[in-house]
mmCIF file of C-alpha atoms and ligand atoms in Angstrom:
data_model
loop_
_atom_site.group_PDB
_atom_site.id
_atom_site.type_symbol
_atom_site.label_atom_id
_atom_site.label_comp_id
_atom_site.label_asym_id
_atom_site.label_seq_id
_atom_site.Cartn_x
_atom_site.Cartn_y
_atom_site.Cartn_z
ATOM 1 C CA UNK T 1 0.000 0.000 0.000
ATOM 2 C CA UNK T 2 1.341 3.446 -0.774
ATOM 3 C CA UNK T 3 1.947 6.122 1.552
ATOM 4 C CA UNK T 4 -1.228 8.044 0.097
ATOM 5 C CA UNK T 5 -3.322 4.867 0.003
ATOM 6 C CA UNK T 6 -3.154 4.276 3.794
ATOM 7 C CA UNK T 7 -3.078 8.126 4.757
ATOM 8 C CA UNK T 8 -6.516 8.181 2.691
ATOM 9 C CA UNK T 9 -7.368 5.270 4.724
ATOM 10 C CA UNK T 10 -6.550 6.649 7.923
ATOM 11 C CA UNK T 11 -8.348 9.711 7.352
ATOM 12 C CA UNK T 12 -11.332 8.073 6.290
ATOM 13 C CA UNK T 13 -11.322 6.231 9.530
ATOM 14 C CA UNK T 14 -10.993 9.293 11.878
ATOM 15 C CA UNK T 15 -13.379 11.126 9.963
ATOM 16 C CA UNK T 16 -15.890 8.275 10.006
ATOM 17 C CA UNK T 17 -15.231 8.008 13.773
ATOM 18 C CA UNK T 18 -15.734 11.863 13.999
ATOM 19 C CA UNK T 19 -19.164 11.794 12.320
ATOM 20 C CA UNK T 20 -20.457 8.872 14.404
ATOM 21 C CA UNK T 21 -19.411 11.296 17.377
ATOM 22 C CA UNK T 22 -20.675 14.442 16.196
ATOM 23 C CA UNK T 23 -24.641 13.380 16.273
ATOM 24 C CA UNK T 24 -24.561 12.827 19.534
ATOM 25 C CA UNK T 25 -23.893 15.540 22.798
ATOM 26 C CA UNK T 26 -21.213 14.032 24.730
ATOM 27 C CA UNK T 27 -18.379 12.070 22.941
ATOM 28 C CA UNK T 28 -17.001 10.928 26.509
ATOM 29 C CA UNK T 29 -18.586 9.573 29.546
ATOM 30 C CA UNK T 30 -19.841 12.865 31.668
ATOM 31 C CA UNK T 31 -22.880 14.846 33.038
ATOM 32 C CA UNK T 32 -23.920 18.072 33.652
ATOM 33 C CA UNK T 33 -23.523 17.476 37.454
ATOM 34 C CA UNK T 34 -20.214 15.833 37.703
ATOM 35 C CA UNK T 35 -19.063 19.047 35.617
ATOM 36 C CA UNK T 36 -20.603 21.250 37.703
ATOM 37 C CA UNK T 37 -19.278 19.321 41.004
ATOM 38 C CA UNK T 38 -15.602 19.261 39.974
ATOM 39 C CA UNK T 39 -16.181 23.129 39.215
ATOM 40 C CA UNK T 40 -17.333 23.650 42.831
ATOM 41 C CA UNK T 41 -13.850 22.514 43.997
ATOM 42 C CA UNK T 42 -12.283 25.976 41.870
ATOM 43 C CA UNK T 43 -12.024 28.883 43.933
ATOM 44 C CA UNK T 44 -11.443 32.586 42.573
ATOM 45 C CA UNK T 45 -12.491 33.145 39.141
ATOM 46 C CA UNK T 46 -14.182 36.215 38.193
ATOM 47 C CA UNK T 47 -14.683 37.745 34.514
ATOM 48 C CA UNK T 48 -11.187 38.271 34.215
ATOM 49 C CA UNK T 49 -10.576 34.815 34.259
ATOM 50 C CA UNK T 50 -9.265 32.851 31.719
ATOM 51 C CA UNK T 51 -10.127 29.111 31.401
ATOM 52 C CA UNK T 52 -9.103 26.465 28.718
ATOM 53 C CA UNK T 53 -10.901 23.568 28.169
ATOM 54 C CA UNK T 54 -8.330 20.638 25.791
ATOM 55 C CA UNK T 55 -10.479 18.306 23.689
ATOM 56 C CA UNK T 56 -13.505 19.741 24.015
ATOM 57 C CA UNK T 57 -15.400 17.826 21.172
ATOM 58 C CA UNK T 58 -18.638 19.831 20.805
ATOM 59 C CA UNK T 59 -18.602 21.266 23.952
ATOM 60 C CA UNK T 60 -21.239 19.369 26.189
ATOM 61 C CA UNK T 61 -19.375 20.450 29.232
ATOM 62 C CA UNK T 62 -17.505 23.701 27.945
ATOM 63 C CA UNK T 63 -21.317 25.284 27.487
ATOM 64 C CA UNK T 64 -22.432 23.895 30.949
ATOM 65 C CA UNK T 65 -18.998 25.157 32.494
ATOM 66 C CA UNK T 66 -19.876 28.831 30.584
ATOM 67 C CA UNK T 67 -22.896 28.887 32.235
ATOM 68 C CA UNK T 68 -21.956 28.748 35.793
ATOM 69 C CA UNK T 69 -18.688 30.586 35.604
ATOM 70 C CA UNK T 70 -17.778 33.935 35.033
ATOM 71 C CA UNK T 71 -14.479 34.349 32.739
ATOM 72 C CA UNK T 72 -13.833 33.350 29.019
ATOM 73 C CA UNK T 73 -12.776 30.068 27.564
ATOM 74 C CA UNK T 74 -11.206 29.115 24.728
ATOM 75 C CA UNK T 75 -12.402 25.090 23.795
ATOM 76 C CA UNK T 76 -9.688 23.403 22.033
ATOM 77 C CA UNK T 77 -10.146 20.476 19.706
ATOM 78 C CA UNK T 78 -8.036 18.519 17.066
ATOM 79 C CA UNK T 79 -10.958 17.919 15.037
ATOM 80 C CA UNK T 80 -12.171 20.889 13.073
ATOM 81 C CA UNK T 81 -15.740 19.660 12.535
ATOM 82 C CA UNK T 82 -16.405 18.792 16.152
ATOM 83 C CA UNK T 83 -15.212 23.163 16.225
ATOM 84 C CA UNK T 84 -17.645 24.199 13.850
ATOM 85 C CA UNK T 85 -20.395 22.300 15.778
ATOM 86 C CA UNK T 86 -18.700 23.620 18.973
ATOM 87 C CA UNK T 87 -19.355 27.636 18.029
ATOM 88 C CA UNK T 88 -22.684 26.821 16.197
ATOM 89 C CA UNK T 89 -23.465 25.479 19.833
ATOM 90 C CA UNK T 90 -22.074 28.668 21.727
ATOM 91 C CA UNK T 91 -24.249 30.672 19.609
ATOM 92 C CA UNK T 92 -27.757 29.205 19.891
ATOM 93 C CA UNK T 93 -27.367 29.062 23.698
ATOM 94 C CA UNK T 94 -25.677 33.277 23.366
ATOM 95 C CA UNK T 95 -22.535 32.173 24.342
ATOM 96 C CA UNK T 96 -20.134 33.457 21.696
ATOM 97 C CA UNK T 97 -18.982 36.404 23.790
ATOM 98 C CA UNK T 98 -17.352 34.070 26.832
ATOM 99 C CA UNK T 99 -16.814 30.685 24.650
ATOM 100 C CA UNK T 100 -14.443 30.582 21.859
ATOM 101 C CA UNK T 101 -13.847 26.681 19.866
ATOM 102 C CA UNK T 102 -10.635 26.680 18.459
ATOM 103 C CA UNK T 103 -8.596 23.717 15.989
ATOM 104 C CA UNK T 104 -5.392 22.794 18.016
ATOM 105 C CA UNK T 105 -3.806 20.123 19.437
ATOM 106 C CA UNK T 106 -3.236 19.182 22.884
ATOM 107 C CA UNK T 107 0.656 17.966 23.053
ATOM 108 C CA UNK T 108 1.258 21.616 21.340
ATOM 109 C CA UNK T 109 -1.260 24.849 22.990
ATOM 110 C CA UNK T 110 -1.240 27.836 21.660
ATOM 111 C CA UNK T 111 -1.023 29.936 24.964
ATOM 112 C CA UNK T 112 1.611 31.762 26.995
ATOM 113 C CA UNK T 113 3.301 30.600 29.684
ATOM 114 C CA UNK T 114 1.364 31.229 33.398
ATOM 115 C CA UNK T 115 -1.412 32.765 31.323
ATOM 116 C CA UNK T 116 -4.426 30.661 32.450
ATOM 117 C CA UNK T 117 -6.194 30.088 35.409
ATOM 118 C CA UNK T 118 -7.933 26.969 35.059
ATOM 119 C CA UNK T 119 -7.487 24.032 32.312
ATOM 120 C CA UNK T 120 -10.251 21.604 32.150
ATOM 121 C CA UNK T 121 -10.378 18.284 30.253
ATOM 122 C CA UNK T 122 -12.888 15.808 30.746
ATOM 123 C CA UNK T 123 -12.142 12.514 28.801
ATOM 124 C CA UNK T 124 -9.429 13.872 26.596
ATOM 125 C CA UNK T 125 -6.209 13.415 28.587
ATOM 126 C CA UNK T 126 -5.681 10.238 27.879
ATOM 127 C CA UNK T 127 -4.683 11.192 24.301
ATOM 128 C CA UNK T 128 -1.136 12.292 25.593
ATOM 129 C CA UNK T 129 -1.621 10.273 28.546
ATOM 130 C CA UNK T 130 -2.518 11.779 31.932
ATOM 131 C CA UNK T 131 0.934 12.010 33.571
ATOM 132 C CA UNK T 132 2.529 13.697 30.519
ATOM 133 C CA UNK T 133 -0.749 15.719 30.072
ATOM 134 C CA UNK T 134 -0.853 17.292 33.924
ATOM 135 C CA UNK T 135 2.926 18.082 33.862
ATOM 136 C CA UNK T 136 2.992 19.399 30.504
ATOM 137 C CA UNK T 137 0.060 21.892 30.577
ATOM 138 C CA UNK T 138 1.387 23.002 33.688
ATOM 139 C CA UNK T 139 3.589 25.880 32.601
ATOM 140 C CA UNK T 140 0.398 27.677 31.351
ATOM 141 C CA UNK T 141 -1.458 27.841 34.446
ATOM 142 C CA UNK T 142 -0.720 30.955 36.510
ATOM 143 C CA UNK T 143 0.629 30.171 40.042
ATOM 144 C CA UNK T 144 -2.800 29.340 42.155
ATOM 145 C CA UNK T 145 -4.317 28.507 38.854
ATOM 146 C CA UNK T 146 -6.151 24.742 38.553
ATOM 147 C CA UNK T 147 -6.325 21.278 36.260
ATOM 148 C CA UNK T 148 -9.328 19.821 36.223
ATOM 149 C CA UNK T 149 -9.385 16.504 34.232
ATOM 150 C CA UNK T 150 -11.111 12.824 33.760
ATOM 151 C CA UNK T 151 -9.622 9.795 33.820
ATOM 152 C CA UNK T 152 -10.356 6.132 33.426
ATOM 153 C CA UNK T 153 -8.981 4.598 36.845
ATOM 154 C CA UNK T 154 -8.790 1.390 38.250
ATOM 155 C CA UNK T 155 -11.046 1.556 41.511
ATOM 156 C CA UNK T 156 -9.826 -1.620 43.236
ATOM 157 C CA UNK T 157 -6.150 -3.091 43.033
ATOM 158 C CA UNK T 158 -6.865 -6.035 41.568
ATOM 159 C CA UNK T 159 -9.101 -6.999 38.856
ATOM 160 C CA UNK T 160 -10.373 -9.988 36.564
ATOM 161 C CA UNK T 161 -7.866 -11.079 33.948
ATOM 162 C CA UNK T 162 -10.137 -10.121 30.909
ATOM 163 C CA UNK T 163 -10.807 -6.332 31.636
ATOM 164 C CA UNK T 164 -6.919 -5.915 32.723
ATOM 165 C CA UNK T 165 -6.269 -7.204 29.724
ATOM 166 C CA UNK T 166 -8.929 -5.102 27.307
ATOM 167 C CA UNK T 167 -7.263 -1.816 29.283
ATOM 168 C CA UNK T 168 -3.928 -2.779 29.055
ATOM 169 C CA UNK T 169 -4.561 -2.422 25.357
ATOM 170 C CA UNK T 170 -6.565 0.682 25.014
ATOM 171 C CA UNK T 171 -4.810 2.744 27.281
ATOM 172 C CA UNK T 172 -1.987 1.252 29.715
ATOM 173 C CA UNK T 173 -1.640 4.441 31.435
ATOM 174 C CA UNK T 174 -4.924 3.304 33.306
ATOM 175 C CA UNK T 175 -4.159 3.165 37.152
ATOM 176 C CA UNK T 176 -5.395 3.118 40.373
ATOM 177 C CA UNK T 177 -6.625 6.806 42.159
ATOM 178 C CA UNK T 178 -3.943 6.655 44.738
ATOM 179 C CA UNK T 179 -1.009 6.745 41.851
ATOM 180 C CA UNK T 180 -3.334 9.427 39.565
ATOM 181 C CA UNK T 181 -3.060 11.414 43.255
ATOM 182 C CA UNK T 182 0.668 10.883 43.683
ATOM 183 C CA UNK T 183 1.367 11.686 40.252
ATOM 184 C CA UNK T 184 -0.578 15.337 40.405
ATOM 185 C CA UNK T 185 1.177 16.056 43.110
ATOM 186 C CA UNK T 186 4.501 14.742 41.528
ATOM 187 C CA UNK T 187 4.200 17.342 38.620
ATOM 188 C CA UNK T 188 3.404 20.036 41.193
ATOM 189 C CA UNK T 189 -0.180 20.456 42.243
ATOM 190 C CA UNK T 190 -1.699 20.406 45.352
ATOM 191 C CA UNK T 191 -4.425 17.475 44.883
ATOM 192 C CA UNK T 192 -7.139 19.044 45.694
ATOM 193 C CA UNK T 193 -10.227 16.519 44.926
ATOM 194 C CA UNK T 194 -10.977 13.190 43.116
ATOM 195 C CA UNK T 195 -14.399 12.025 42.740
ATOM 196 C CA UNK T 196 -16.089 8.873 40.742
ATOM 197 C CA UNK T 197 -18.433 9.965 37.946
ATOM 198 C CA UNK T 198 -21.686 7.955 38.906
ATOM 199 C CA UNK T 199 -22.557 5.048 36.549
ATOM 200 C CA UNK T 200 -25.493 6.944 34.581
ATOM 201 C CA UNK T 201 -22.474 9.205 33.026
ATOM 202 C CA UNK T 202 -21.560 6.380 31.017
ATOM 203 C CA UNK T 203 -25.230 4.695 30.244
ATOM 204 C CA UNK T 204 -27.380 7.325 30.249
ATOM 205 C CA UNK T 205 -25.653 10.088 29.037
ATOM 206 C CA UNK T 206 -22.701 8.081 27.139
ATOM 207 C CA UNK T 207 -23.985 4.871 25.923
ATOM 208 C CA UNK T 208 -27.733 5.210 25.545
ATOM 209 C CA UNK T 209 -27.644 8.137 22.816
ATOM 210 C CA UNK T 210 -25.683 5.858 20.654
ATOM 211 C CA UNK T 211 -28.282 3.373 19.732
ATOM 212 C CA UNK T 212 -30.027 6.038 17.317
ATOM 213 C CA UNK T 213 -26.687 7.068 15.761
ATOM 214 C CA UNK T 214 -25.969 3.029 15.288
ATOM 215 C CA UNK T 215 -29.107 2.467 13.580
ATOM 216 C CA UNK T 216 -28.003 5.958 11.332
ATOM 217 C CA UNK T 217 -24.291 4.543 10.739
ATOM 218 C CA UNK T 218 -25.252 1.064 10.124
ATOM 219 C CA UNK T 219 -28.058 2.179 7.560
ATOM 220 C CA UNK T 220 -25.977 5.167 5.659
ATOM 221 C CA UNK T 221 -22.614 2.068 5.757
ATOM 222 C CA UNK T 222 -24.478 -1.236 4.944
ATOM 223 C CA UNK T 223 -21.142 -2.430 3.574
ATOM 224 C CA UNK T 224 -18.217 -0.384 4.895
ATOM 225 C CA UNK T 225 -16.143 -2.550 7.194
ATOM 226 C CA UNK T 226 -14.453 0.345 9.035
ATOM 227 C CA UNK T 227 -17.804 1.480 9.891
ATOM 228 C CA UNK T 228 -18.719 -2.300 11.006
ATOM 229 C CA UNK T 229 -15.483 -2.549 13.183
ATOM 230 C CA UNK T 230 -16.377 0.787 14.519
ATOM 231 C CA UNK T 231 -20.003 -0.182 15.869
ATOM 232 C CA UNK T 232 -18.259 -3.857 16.756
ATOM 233 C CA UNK T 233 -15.388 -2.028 18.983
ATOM 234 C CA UNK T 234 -18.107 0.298 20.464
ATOM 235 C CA UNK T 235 -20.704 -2.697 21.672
ATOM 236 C CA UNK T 236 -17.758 -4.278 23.311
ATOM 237 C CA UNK T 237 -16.762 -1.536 25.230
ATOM 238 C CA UNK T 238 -20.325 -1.199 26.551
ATOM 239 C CA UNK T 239 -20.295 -4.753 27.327
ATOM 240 C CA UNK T 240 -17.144 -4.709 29.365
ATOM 241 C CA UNK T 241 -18.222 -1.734 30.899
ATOM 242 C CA UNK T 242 -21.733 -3.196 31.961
ATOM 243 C CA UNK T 243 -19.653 -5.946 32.831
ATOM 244 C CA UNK T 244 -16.643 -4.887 35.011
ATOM 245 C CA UNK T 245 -18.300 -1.478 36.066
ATOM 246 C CA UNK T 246 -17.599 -2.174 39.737
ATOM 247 C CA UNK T 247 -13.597 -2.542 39.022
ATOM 248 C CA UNK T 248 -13.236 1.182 36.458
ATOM 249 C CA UNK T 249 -15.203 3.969 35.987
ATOM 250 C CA UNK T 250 -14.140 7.852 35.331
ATOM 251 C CA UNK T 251 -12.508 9.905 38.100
ATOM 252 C CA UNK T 252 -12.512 13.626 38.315
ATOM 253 C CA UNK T 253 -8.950 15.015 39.017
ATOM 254 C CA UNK T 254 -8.703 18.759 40.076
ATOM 255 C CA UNK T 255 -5.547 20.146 41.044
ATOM 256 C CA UNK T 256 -4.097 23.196 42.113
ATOM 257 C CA UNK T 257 -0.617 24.838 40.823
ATOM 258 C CA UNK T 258 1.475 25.642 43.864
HETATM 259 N N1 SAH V 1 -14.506 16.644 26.167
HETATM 260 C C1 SAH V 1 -15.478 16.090 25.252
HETATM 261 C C2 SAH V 1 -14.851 15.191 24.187
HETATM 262 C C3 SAH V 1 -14.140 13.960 24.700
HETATM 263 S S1 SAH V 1 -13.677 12.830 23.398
HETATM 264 C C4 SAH V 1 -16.538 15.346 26.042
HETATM 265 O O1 SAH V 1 -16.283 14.929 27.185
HETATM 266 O O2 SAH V 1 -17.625 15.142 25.496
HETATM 267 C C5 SAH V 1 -11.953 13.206 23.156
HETATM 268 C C6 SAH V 1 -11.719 14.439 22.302
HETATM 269 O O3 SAH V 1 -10.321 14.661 22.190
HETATM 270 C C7 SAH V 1 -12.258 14.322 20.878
HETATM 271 O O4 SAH V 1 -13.065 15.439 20.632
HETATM 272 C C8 SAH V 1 -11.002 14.342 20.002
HETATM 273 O O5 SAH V 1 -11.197 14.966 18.736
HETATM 274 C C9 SAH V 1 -10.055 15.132 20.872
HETATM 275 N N2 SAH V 1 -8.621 14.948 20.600
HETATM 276 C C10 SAH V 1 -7.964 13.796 20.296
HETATM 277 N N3 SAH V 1 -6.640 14.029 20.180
HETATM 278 C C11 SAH V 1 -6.464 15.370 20.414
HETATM 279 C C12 SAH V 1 -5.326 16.233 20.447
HETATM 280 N N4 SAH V 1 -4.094 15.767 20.221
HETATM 281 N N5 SAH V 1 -5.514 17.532 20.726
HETATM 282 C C13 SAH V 1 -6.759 18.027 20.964
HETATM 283 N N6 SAH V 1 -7.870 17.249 20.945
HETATM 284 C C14 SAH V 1 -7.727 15.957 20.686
#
């Protein structure tokens, strides 16, 4: 295969992925509440404020974060069309004057040095993995500024051989809250909170809107087989999560720069 031939591939896979994503309002386990909870943790932010918020898809939680805050934030995303949604979103709710979507990537921001107050990330960190994420982004916080982040974490410290074995493979970085604590404060924070999002962020609100945009995807791709192995991947993952729910789950992160 050429060089061209599996780049066309590739994109045609991310963009498929992206699509699938963009119907539905969340493209990571979450809620309204556990957004507004880990913002209850921030102290001192005022209009001046300045807030980031990395891999912000199409801005479930950026809008729900703009709404309860005063400051601006800038919503950054690798994926242009998840953007466009993104500001079309800011405007039907009247946002556009504190929430800004911006294309960029994660492992290389587009800020100054100690110029933000408050980075937020929810189910996005674990694209540049959360240790490298939390000690990288942590020259752009001001000093007293805070990280909040998700992460998938182990909640016991041992687990069943089959769902060790389907995270070691997604995402090794997956740990156990005590070492997600120890390394937050290893890159310099004060670890402030870390709270379990409930199960419904990941059936109601994660899993549940998918079963429209399956029957969409599987009726616009009879025949594609990246689309197939998309919906395939995405069943299983439900199924180990409805599985193994009691060993893994999303944990809130906030952290303050000393
Ligand atoms: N925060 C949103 C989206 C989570 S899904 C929510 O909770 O609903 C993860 C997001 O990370 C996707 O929108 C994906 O496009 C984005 N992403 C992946 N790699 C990225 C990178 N290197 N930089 C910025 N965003 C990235």
């Amino acid at each position: 295969m050429s060089n061209e031939e599996y780049k066309n591939i590739h994109e045609f896979d991310f963009n498929l992925i992206c699509e699938y994503f963009s119907s539905i309002e969340r493209q990571g386990p979450g809620s309204e509440e556990s957004t507004l909870k880990a913002l209850s943790f921030i102290d001192n932010l005022n209009k001046e404020s300045v807030i980031a918020d990395l891999g912000c898809g199409t801005g479930g939680q950026t809008m729900v974060l703009a709404q309860h805050c005063a400051g601006t934030i800038t919503g950054l995303d690798l994926f242009a069309d998840f953007i466009e949604i993104f500001n079309r979103n800011a405007s039907t709710l009247e946002l556009e004057n504190k929430v800004k979507g911006i294309v960029g990537s994660m492992d290389n921001l587009p800020f100054e040095n100690e110029s933000l107050d408050l980075i937020w990330s929810e189910g996005a960190i674990y694209n540049v993995g959360f240790e490298r994420g939390v000690t990288e982004w942590r020259k752009y916080l001001k000093k007293g500024g805070y990280i909040a982040v998700t992460e998938a974490s182990w909640f016991t410290d041992e687990r069943p051989a089959e769902i060790n074995d389907f995270w070691n493979e997604a995402y090794p970085e997956i740990d156990t809250i005590p070492v997600k604590m120890a390394q937050l404060q290893k890159a310099g924070y004060i670890p402030v909170a870390a709270f379990c999002l409930p199960e419904y962020c990941w059936t109601d609100v994660f899993y549940k809107p998918q079963g429209e945009a399956q029957r969409f995807f599987r009726e616009k791709y009879p025949d594609n087989p990246t689309a197939k192995e998309l919906l395939d991947n995405l069943n299983h993952e439900e199924k180990m999560y409805q599985q193994y729910k009691e060993y893994y789950g999303y944990v809130f992160y906030i952290g303050k720069k000393l």
